[in-house]
Amino acid sequence: MNLRSLPDRKPFLTAALALVTLAALAAAAISAEPRAKDLFGAKKLPAVVPAQSFGFYSKGCFAGGVALPMEGPTWQVMRPSRNRRWGHPAMIALIEKLSRDAAADGWPGLLVGDVSQPRGGPMMTGHASHQIGLDADIWLTPMPKRPLTIAQRESMSATLMVDEKTHLVKDALWTPAHTRLLKRAASYPEVERILVNPGIKKELCDTVTGDRSWLRKIRPFWGHDYHFHMRIGCQPGSPGCKGQEATPADDGCGKPLAWWFTEEPWRPNKNPDAPKARDLMTMANLPKECQAVLAATDAPSLAAVTYQGGSTAAVAVAEPQPTEPAETISSGTLPAQASAFAPTPKIGIPLPRPRPGN
Ligand SMILES: [Zn+2]
């Protein structure tokens, strides 16, 4: 820099410095605002209040959550140290029901991955969604006959069902029992969509005969090659819950699926280090009710809020109230990272592939 030019440039420099200072202050103010994922991630228990979801699957929280017991005759919770076995009571009841129905269908039992945090909200790692207690990940690995120890549940790997190069299901691993499990999950009216790897969707499209109506709910998405993701709709008593637009009525085996077998969805992420929504979200980004959800007093004990077939003493279930039809969010209003909600993702940046349990 030519020093002599400084006097002339001074007004400019002063203005520029002022702008820089302002920007730094704004950045400091933003970073001083606690991140919602830290606040929700720190909660070990829900409060004992009527169950209610607030906001959207990828931007919300929920009250009155209950825990899926660590194990039952037909399920075991995996990665228990994450403390993500919490859900809306309707979700937890449905996981237990699926485990029983699947066992009757010949599936040995469910290995259950992440549901939600005790009060939902964004998570420290993984998952854009799972925030309102209405999403659950279930492994595509059958439950072993012997109960797993806690250490085994932390370390056991799930089975990768899809060839990462061809994006096709590994023939040696996929069985009719896998298909029956997904069909059973899709059969429940509460279940609105099930996310699976495109290879799994294709396998179903290519092999399911007879009733194919349930294929409508099976939605292809990145990852989901070790587990499937079951999403239920907004439950009665949650007027602040925002539903997702319905899946198209057809089986989804045509053009939208073919897109997944082009190169486009698999191009490397050009900006892998860009912050994710969860890294930026503060309480201001969540429904205002989430502040109260966060502030509510902890349940007296874990036992008090562990689901026991609907008879849990302290679990308060909201009376269904007549409500306006839930507001729905269309995929167009969501950021690219929430494109799990788009029928076919717009041209965009593939998400990082979730690893087992994500
Ligand atoms: Zn999931």
GROMACS .gro file of C-alpha atoms and ligand atoms in nm:
model
  359
    1MET     CA    1   0.000   0.000   0.000
    2ASN     CA    2   0.126   0.345  -0.084
    3LEU     CA    3   0.129   0.538   0.242
    4ARG     CA    4   0.094   0.864   0.063
    5SER     CA    5  -0.240   0.769  -0.063
    6LEU     CA    6  -0.367   0.717   0.291
    7PRO     CA    7  -0.495   1.066   0.363
    8ASP     CA    8  -0.709   1.052   0.052
    9ARG     CA    9  -0.840   0.711   0.137
   10LYS     CA   10  -0.905   0.783   0.500
   11PRO     CA   11  -1.277   0.842   0.478
   12PHE     CA   12  -1.311   0.523   0.283
   13LEU     CA   13  -1.095   0.331   0.529
   14THR     CA   14  -1.287   0.465   0.825
   15ALA     CA   15  -1.613   0.362   0.668
   16ALA     CA   16  -1.474   0.022   0.578
   17LEU     CA   17  -1.341  -0.028   0.931
   18ALA     CA   18  -1.675   0.068   1.076
   19LEU     CA   19  -1.845  -0.187   0.853
   20VAL     CA   20  -1.598  -0.457   0.949
   21THR     CA   21  -1.652  -0.376   1.316
   22LEU     CA   22  -2.027  -0.394   1.272
   23ALA     CA   23  -2.002  -0.727   1.095
   24ALA     CA   24  -1.779  -0.861   1.371
   25LEU     CA   25  -2.026  -0.744   1.634
   26ALA     CA   26  -2.313  -0.903   1.450
   27ALA     CA   27  -2.119  -1.227   1.422
   28ALA     CA   28  -2.039  -1.212   1.795
   29ALA     CA   29  -2.404  -1.152   1.875
   30ILE     CA   30  -2.504  -1.449   1.663
   31SER     CA   31  -2.244  -1.677   1.816
   32ALA     CA   32  -2.336  -1.561   2.167
   33GLU     CA   33  -2.689  -1.685   2.106
   34PRO     CA   34  -2.691  -2.045   2.233
   35ARG     CA   35  -2.752  -2.299   1.964
   36ALA     CA   36  -3.073  -2.493   1.992
   37LYS     CA   37  -2.889  -2.823   1.945
   38ASP     CA   38  -2.680  -2.757   2.257
   39LEU     CA   39  -2.986  -2.672   2.465
   40PHE     CA   40  -3.195  -2.968   2.349
   41GLY     CA   41  -2.898  -3.203   2.342
   42ALA     CA   42  -2.834  -3.134   2.712
   43LYS     CA   43  -3.180  -3.248   2.825
   44LYS     CA   44  -3.181  -3.595   2.977
   45LEU     CA   45  -3.553  -3.622   3.049
   46PRO     CA   46  -3.880  -3.479   2.920
   47ALA     CA   47  -4.135  -3.307   3.140
   48VAL     CA   48  -4.452  -3.490   3.239
   49VAL     CA   49  -4.704  -3.297   3.032
   50PRO     CA   50  -4.954  -3.389   2.762
   51ALA     CA   51  -4.782  -3.503   2.445
   52GLN     CA   52  -4.763  -3.236   2.180
   53SER     CA   53  -4.543  -3.176   1.876
   54PHE     CA   54  -4.447  -2.823   1.774
   55GLY     CA   55  -4.323  -2.725   1.430
   56PHE     CA   56  -4.194  -2.944   1.152
   57TYR     CA   57  -3.994  -3.268   1.140
   58SER     CA   58  -3.674  -3.073   1.072
   59LYS     CA   59  -3.755  -2.761   1.276
   60GLY     CA   60  -3.934  -2.819   1.602
   61CYS     CA   61  -3.955  -2.992   1.935
   62PHE     CA   62  -4.208  -3.188   2.135
   63ALA     CA   63  -4.346  -3.213   2.486
   64GLY     CA   64  -4.464  -3.514   2.683
   65GLY     CA   65  -4.222  -3.756   2.523
   66VAL     CA   66  -4.189  -4.112   2.647
   67ALA     CA   67  -3.899  -4.355   2.621
   68LEU     CA   68  -3.910  -4.683   2.437
   69PRO     CA   69  -3.800  -4.939   2.698
   70MET     CA   70  -3.443  -5.059   2.635
   71GLU     CA   71  -3.578  -5.394   2.527
   72GLY     CA   72  -3.889  -5.602   2.496
   73PRO     CA   73  -3.961  -5.950   2.369
   74THR     CA   74  -3.946  -5.827   2.009
   75TRP     CA   75  -3.712  -5.528   2.010
   76GLN     CA   76  -3.383  -5.392   2.144
   77VAL     CA   77  -3.266  -5.032   2.148
   78MET     CA   78  -2.932  -4.976   1.974
   79ARG     CA   79  -2.671  -4.710   2.059
   80PRO     CA   80  -2.835  -4.645   2.397
   81SER     CA   81  -2.570  -4.392   2.501
   82ARG     CA   82  -2.715  -4.146   2.252
   83ASN     CA   83  -3.034  -4.121   2.459
   84ARG     CA   84  -3.250  -4.093   2.148
   85ARG     CA   85  -3.517  -4.350   2.232
   86TRP     CA   86  -3.775  -4.081   2.300
   87GLY     CA   87  -4.084  -4.012   2.099
   88HIS     CA   88  -4.443  -3.904   2.097
   89PRO     CA   89  -4.637  -4.181   2.280
   90ALA     CA   90  -4.809  -4.267   1.952
   91MET     CA   91  -4.469  -4.323   1.790
   92ILE     CA   92  -4.338  -4.538   2.072
   93ALA     CA   93  -4.659  -4.742   2.073
   94LEU     CA   94  -4.626  -4.792   1.699
   95ILE     CA   95  -4.264  -4.911   1.721
   96GLU     CA   96  -4.371  -5.170   1.978
   97LYS     CA   97  -4.665  -5.272   1.760
   98LEU     CA   98  -4.445  -5.302   1.452
   99SER     CA   99  -4.204  -5.519   1.648
  100ARG     CA  100  -4.485  -5.758   1.744
  101ASP     CA  101  -4.645  -5.764   1.399
  102ALA     CA  102  -4.307  -5.811   1.231
  103ALA     CA  103  -4.228  -6.101   1.463
  104ALA     CA  104  -4.559  -6.259   1.365
  105ASP     CA  105  -4.455  -6.208   1.000
  106GLY     CA  106  -4.130  -6.397   1.061
  107TRP     CA  107  -3.888  -6.110   1.130
  108PRO     CA  108  -3.696  -6.198   1.449
  109GLY     CA  109  -3.739  -5.859   1.612
  110LEU     CA  110  -3.644  -5.496   1.567
  111LEU     CA  111  -3.313  -5.329   1.635
  112VAL     CA  112  -3.425  -4.974   1.697
  113GLY     CA  113  -3.195  -4.685   1.611
  114ASP     CA  114  -3.257  -4.318   1.679
  115VAL     CA  115  -3.602  -4.185   1.753
  116SER     CA  116  -3.571  -3.839   1.915
  117GLN     CA  117  -3.406  -3.662   2.207
  118PRO     CA  118  -3.616  -3.639   2.527
  119ARG     CA  119  -3.763  -3.306   2.414
  120GLY     CA  120  -3.680  -3.338   2.046
  121GLY     CA  121  -3.518  -3.040   1.881
  122PRO     CA  122  -3.208  -3.034   1.664
  123MET     CA  123  -2.935  -3.285   1.751
  124MET     CA  124  -2.563  -3.245   1.801
  125THR     CA  125  -2.492  -3.504   1.528
  126GLY     CA  126  -2.679  -3.665   1.240
  127HIS     CA  127  -3.042  -3.618   1.132
  128ALA     CA  128  -3.197  -3.303   0.996
  129SER     CA  129  -3.534  -3.439   1.108
  130HIS     CA  130  -3.632  -3.651   1.413
  131GLN     CA  131  -3.713  -3.324   1.596
  132ILE     CA  132  -4.081  -3.363   1.687
  133GLY     CA  133  -4.097  -3.722   1.810
  134LEU     CA  134  -4.256  -3.860   1.496
  135ASP     CA  135  -3.953  -4.014   1.317
  136ALA     CA  136  -3.778  -4.342   1.397
  137ASP     CA  137  -3.487  -4.533   1.242
  138ILE     CA  138  -3.509  -4.910   1.237
  139TRP     CA  139  -3.219  -5.129   1.136
  140LEU     CA  140  -3.243  -5.358   0.837
  141THR     CA  141  -3.046  -5.612   1.040
  142PRO     CA  142  -3.268  -5.868   1.212
  143MET     CA  143  -3.248  -5.887   1.591
  144PRO     CA  144  -3.008  -6.160   1.704
  145LYS     CA  145  -3.162  -6.442   1.907
  146ARG     CA  146  -2.951  -6.369   2.212
  147PRO     CA  147  -3.007  -6.039   2.391
  148LEU     CA  148  -2.725  -5.798   2.316
  149THR     CA  149  -2.527  -5.652   2.602
  150ILE     CA  150  -2.517  -5.276   2.638
  151ALA     CA  151  -2.160  -5.281   2.502
  152GLN     CA  152  -2.271  -5.483   2.198
  153ARG     CA  153  -2.553  -5.241   2.132
  154GLU     CA  154  -2.300  -4.960   2.120
  155SER     CA  155  -2.053  -5.140   1.895
  156MET     CA  156  -2.241  -5.387   1.677
  157SER     CA  157  -2.246  -5.283   1.312
  158ALA     CA  158  -2.555  -5.277   1.100
  159THR     CA  159  -2.549  -5.457   0.766
  160LEU     CA  160  -2.494  -5.248   0.455
  161MET     CA  161  -2.770  -5.367   0.222
  162VAL     CA  162  -2.677  -5.171  -0.089
  163ASP     CA  163  -2.372  -5.175  -0.318
  164GLU     CA  164  -2.227  -4.827  -0.289
  165LYS     CA  165  -2.111  -4.824  -0.652
  166THR     CA  166  -2.416  -4.959  -0.833
  167HIS     CA  167  -2.669  -4.835  -0.578
  168LEU     CA  168  -2.842  -5.170  -0.612
  169VAL     CA  169  -2.944  -5.398  -0.327
  170LYS     CA  170  -2.699  -5.678  -0.253
  171ASP     CA  171  -2.888  -5.985  -0.373
  172ALA     CA  172  -2.722  -6.212  -0.120
  173LEU     CA  173  -2.854  -6.000   0.166
  174TRP     CA  174  -3.204  -5.891   0.068
  175THR     CA  175  -3.476  -6.138   0.166
  176PRO     CA  176  -3.853  -6.155   0.132
  177ALA     CA  177  -3.862  -6.093   0.508
  178HIS     CA  178  -3.709  -5.748   0.451
  179THR     CA  179  -3.984  -5.672   0.202
  180ARG     CA  180  -4.251  -5.796   0.444
  181LEU     CA  181  -4.109  -5.575   0.720
  182LEU     CA  182  -4.132  -5.263   0.506
  183LYS     CA  183  -4.478  -5.359   0.386
  184ARG     CA  184  -4.594  -5.405   0.743
  185ALA     CA  185  -4.453  -5.067   0.847
  186ALA     CA  186  -4.618  -4.900   0.548
  187SER     CA  187  -4.950  -5.066   0.630
  188TYR     CA  188  -5.019  -4.848   0.934
  189PRO     CA  189  -5.239  -4.548   0.862
  190GLU     CA  190  -5.026  -4.332   1.094
  191VAL     CA  191  -4.717  -4.396   0.881
  192GLU     CA  192  -4.700  -4.133   0.609
  193ARG     CA  193  -4.364  -4.218   0.460
  194ILE     CA  194  -4.072  -4.453   0.492
  195LEU     CA  195  -3.731  -4.342   0.369
  196VAL     CA  196  -3.507  -4.607   0.214
  197ASN     CA  197  -3.203  -4.609  -0.011
  198PRO     CA  198  -3.295  -4.582  -0.381
  199GLY     CA  199  -3.158  -4.934  -0.432
  200ILE     CA  200  -3.411  -5.067  -0.183
  201LYS     CA  201  -3.695  -4.876  -0.346
  202LYS     CA  202  -3.590  -5.022  -0.679
  203GLU     CA  203  -3.578  -5.372  -0.536
  204LEU     CA  204  -3.936  -5.332  -0.414
  205CYS     CA  205  -4.049  -5.176  -0.742
  206ASP     CA  206  -3.898  -5.469  -0.931
  207THR     CA  207  -4.023  -5.751  -0.710
  208VAL     CA  208  -4.347  -5.664  -0.530
  209THR     CA  209  -4.648  -5.830  -0.688
  210GLY     CA  210  -5.014  -5.808  -0.598
  211ASP     CA  211  -5.093  -5.509  -0.378
  212ARG     CA  212  -4.846  -5.237  -0.467
  213SER     CA  213  -5.038  -4.949  -0.316
  214TRP     CA  214  -4.807  -4.935  -0.014
  215LEU     CA  215  -4.509  -4.854  -0.237
  216ARG     CA  216  -4.643  -4.498  -0.243
  217LYS     CA  217  -4.513  -4.450   0.110
  218ILE     CA  218  -4.167  -4.590   0.038
  219ARG     CA  219  -3.952  -4.292  -0.056
  220PRO     CA  220  -3.598  -4.312  -0.196
  221PHE     CA  221  -3.332  -4.104  -0.025
  222TRP     CA  222  -2.958  -4.092   0.030
  223GLY     CA  223  -2.819  -4.320   0.298
  224HIS     CA  224  -3.084  -4.541   0.456
  225ASP     CA  225  -2.892  -4.846   0.339
  226TYR     CA  226  -2.842  -4.986   0.690
  227HIS     CA  227  -3.177  -4.878   0.828
  228PHE     CA  228  -3.512  -4.746   0.720
  229HIS     CA  229  -3.677  -4.433   0.853
  230MET     CA  230  -4.041  -4.445   0.954
  231ARG     CA  231  -4.230  -4.115   0.976
  232ILE     CA  232  -4.579  -4.077   1.118
  233GLY     CA  233  -4.812  -3.785   1.069
  234CYS     CA  234  -4.904  -3.510   1.314
  235GLN     CA  235  -5.099  -3.657   1.603
  236PRO     CA  236  -5.426  -3.537   1.760
  237GLY     CA  237  -5.366  -3.276   2.027
  238SER     CA  238  -5.084  -3.108   1.836
  239PRO     CA  239  -5.234  -2.807   1.658
  240GLY     CA  240  -4.884  -2.658   1.630
  241CYS     CA  241  -4.752  -2.957   1.438
  242LYS     CA  242  -4.691  -2.888   1.070
  243GLY     CA  243  -4.760  -3.182   0.844
  244GLN     CA  244  -4.576  -3.274   0.531
  245GLU     CA  245  -4.733  -3.265   0.189
  246ALA     CA  246  -4.873  -3.603   0.090
  247THR     CA  247  -4.672  -3.838  -0.127
  248PRO     CA  248  -4.798  -3.868  -0.486
  249ALA     CA  249  -5.064  -4.135  -0.532
  250ASP     CA  250  -4.862  -4.354  -0.769
  251ASP     CA  251  -4.608  -4.618  -0.667
  252GLY     CA  252  -4.312  -4.385  -0.728
  253CYS     CA  253  -4.137  -4.644  -0.943
  254GLY     CA  254  -4.120  -4.432  -1.257
  255LYS     CA  255  -3.929  -4.119  -1.342
  256PRO     CA  256  -3.856  -3.997  -0.988
  257LEU     CA  257  -3.685  -4.326  -0.911
  258ALA     CA  258  -3.496  -4.330  -1.240
  259TRP     CA  259  -3.337  -3.996  -1.140
  260TRP     CA  260  -3.158  -4.176  -0.858
  261PHE     CA  261  -2.986  -4.401  -1.108
  262THR     CA  262  -2.828  -4.112  -1.295
  263GLU     CA  263  -2.499  -3.954  -1.196
  264GLU     CA  264  -2.653  -3.636  -1.070
  265PRO     CA  265  -2.755  -3.739  -0.719
  266TRP     CA  266  -2.414  -3.886  -0.648
  267ARG     CA  267  -2.188  -3.598  -0.746
  268PRO     CA  268  -1.951  -3.506  -0.466
  269ASN     CA  269  -2.071  -3.231  -0.238
  270LYS     CA  270  -1.893  -2.918  -0.359
  271ASN     CA  271  -1.903  -2.758  -0.018
  272PRO     CA  272  -1.887  -3.040   0.238
  273ASP     CA  273  -1.782  -2.809   0.521
  274ALA     CA  274  -2.071  -2.565   0.487
  275PRO     CA  275  -2.255  -2.535   0.819
  276LYS     CA  276  -2.567  -2.745   0.851
  277ALA     CA  277  -2.900  -2.609   0.966
  278ARG     CA  278  -2.846  -2.765   1.310
  279ASP     CA  279  -2.520  -2.572   1.349
  280LEU     CA  280  -2.698  -2.241   1.299
  281MET     CA  281  -3.038  -2.287   1.456
  282THR     CA  282  -3.108  -2.088   1.769
  283MET     CA  283  -3.428  -2.087   1.972
  284ALA     CA  284  -3.545  -1.800   1.751
  285ASN     CA  285  -3.564  -2.041   1.458
  286LEU     CA  286  -3.792  -2.285   1.640
  287PRO     CA  287  -4.160  -2.245   1.726
  288LYS     CA  288  -4.193  -2.019   2.030
  289GLU     CA  289  -4.350  -2.303   2.231
  290CYS     CA  290  -4.013  -2.480   2.223
  291GLN     CA  291  -3.887  -2.228   2.478
  292ALA     CA  292  -4.147  -2.358   2.727
  293VAL     CA  293  -4.074  -2.718   2.630
  294LEU     CA  294  -3.711  -2.658   2.714
  295ALA     CA  295  -3.787  -2.478   3.042
  296ALA     CA  296  -4.035  -2.733   3.179
  297THR     CA  297  -3.939  -2.930   3.491
  298ASP     CA  298  -3.785  -3.276   3.441
  299ALA     CA  299  -3.998  -3.584   3.500
  300PRO     CA  300  -3.936  -3.722   3.852
  301SER     CA  301  -3.762  -4.031   3.715
  302LEU     CA  302  -3.681  -4.219   3.397
  303ALA     CA  303  -3.927  -4.490   3.497
  304ALA     CA  304  -4.207  -4.235   3.516
  305VAL     CA  305  -4.167  -4.152   3.150
  306THR     CA  306  -4.082  -4.493   3.010
  307TYR     CA  307  -4.362  -4.625   2.794
  308GLN     CA  308  -4.548  -4.925   2.932
  309GLY     CA  309  -4.806  -5.011   2.678
  310GLY     CA  310  -4.998  -4.693   2.738
  311SER     CA  311  -5.038  -4.753   3.111
  312THR     CA  312  -4.741  -4.545   3.224
  313ALA     CA  313  -4.877  -4.363   3.526
  314ALA     CA  314  -4.718  -4.029   3.462
  315VAL     CA  315  -4.766  -4.020   3.088
  316ALA     CA  316  -5.022  -3.764   3.006
  317VAL     CA  317  -5.188  -3.811   2.672
  318ALA     CA  318  -5.364  -3.509   2.534
  319GLU     CA  319  -5.734  -3.534   2.465
  320PRO     CA  320  -5.786  -3.518   2.092
  321GLN     CA  321  -5.914  -3.171   2.017
  322PRO     CA  322  -6.098  -3.070   1.706
  323THR     CA  323  -5.836  -2.875   1.518
  324GLU     CA  324  -5.803  -2.704   1.189
  325PRO     CA  325  -5.651  -2.931   0.928
  326ALA     CA  326  -5.280  -2.919   1.002
  327GLU     CA  327  -5.087  -2.671   0.798
  328THR     CA  328  -4.864  -2.851   0.554
  329ILE     CA  329  -4.522  -2.753   0.438
  330SER     CA  330  -4.435  -2.799   0.078
  331SER     CA  331  -4.088  -2.898  -0.020
  332GLY     CA  332  -4.040  -2.572  -0.204
  333THR     CA  333  -4.018  -2.374   0.119
  334LEU     CA  334  -3.746  -2.586   0.271
  335PRO     CA  335  -3.371  -2.547   0.252
  336ALA     CA  336  -3.176  -2.795   0.041
  337GLN     CA  337  -3.075  -2.987   0.350
  338ALA     CA  338  -3.434  -3.073   0.423
  339SER     CA  339  -3.490  -3.214   0.080
  340ALA     CA  340  -3.584  -3.544   0.241
  341PHE     CA  341  -3.921  -3.380   0.218
  342ALA     CA  342  -3.921  -3.327  -0.153
  343PRO     CA  343  -4.091  -3.592  -0.366
  344THR     CA  344  -3.790  -3.573  -0.596
  345PRO     CA  345  -3.501  -3.363  -0.476
  346LYS     CA  346  -3.446  -3.053  -0.680
  347ILE     CA  347  -3.115  -3.030  -0.859
  348GLY     CA  348  -2.889  -2.981  -0.566
  349ILE     CA  349  -2.612  -3.094  -0.348
  350PRO     CA  350  -2.628  -3.451  -0.220
  351LEU     CA  351  -2.629  -3.476   0.155
  352PRO     CA  352  -2.344  -3.654   0.324
  353ARG     CA  353  -2.438  -4.018   0.348
  354PRO     CA  354  -2.568  -4.097   0.695
  355ARG     CA  355  -2.380  -4.374   0.869
  356PRO     CA  356  -2.537  -4.662   1.064
  357GLY     CA  357  -2.789  -4.551   1.313
  358ASN     CA  358  -2.824  -4.212   1.157
  359ZN      ZN  359  -3.391  -4.123   1.031
   0.00000   0.00000   0.00000
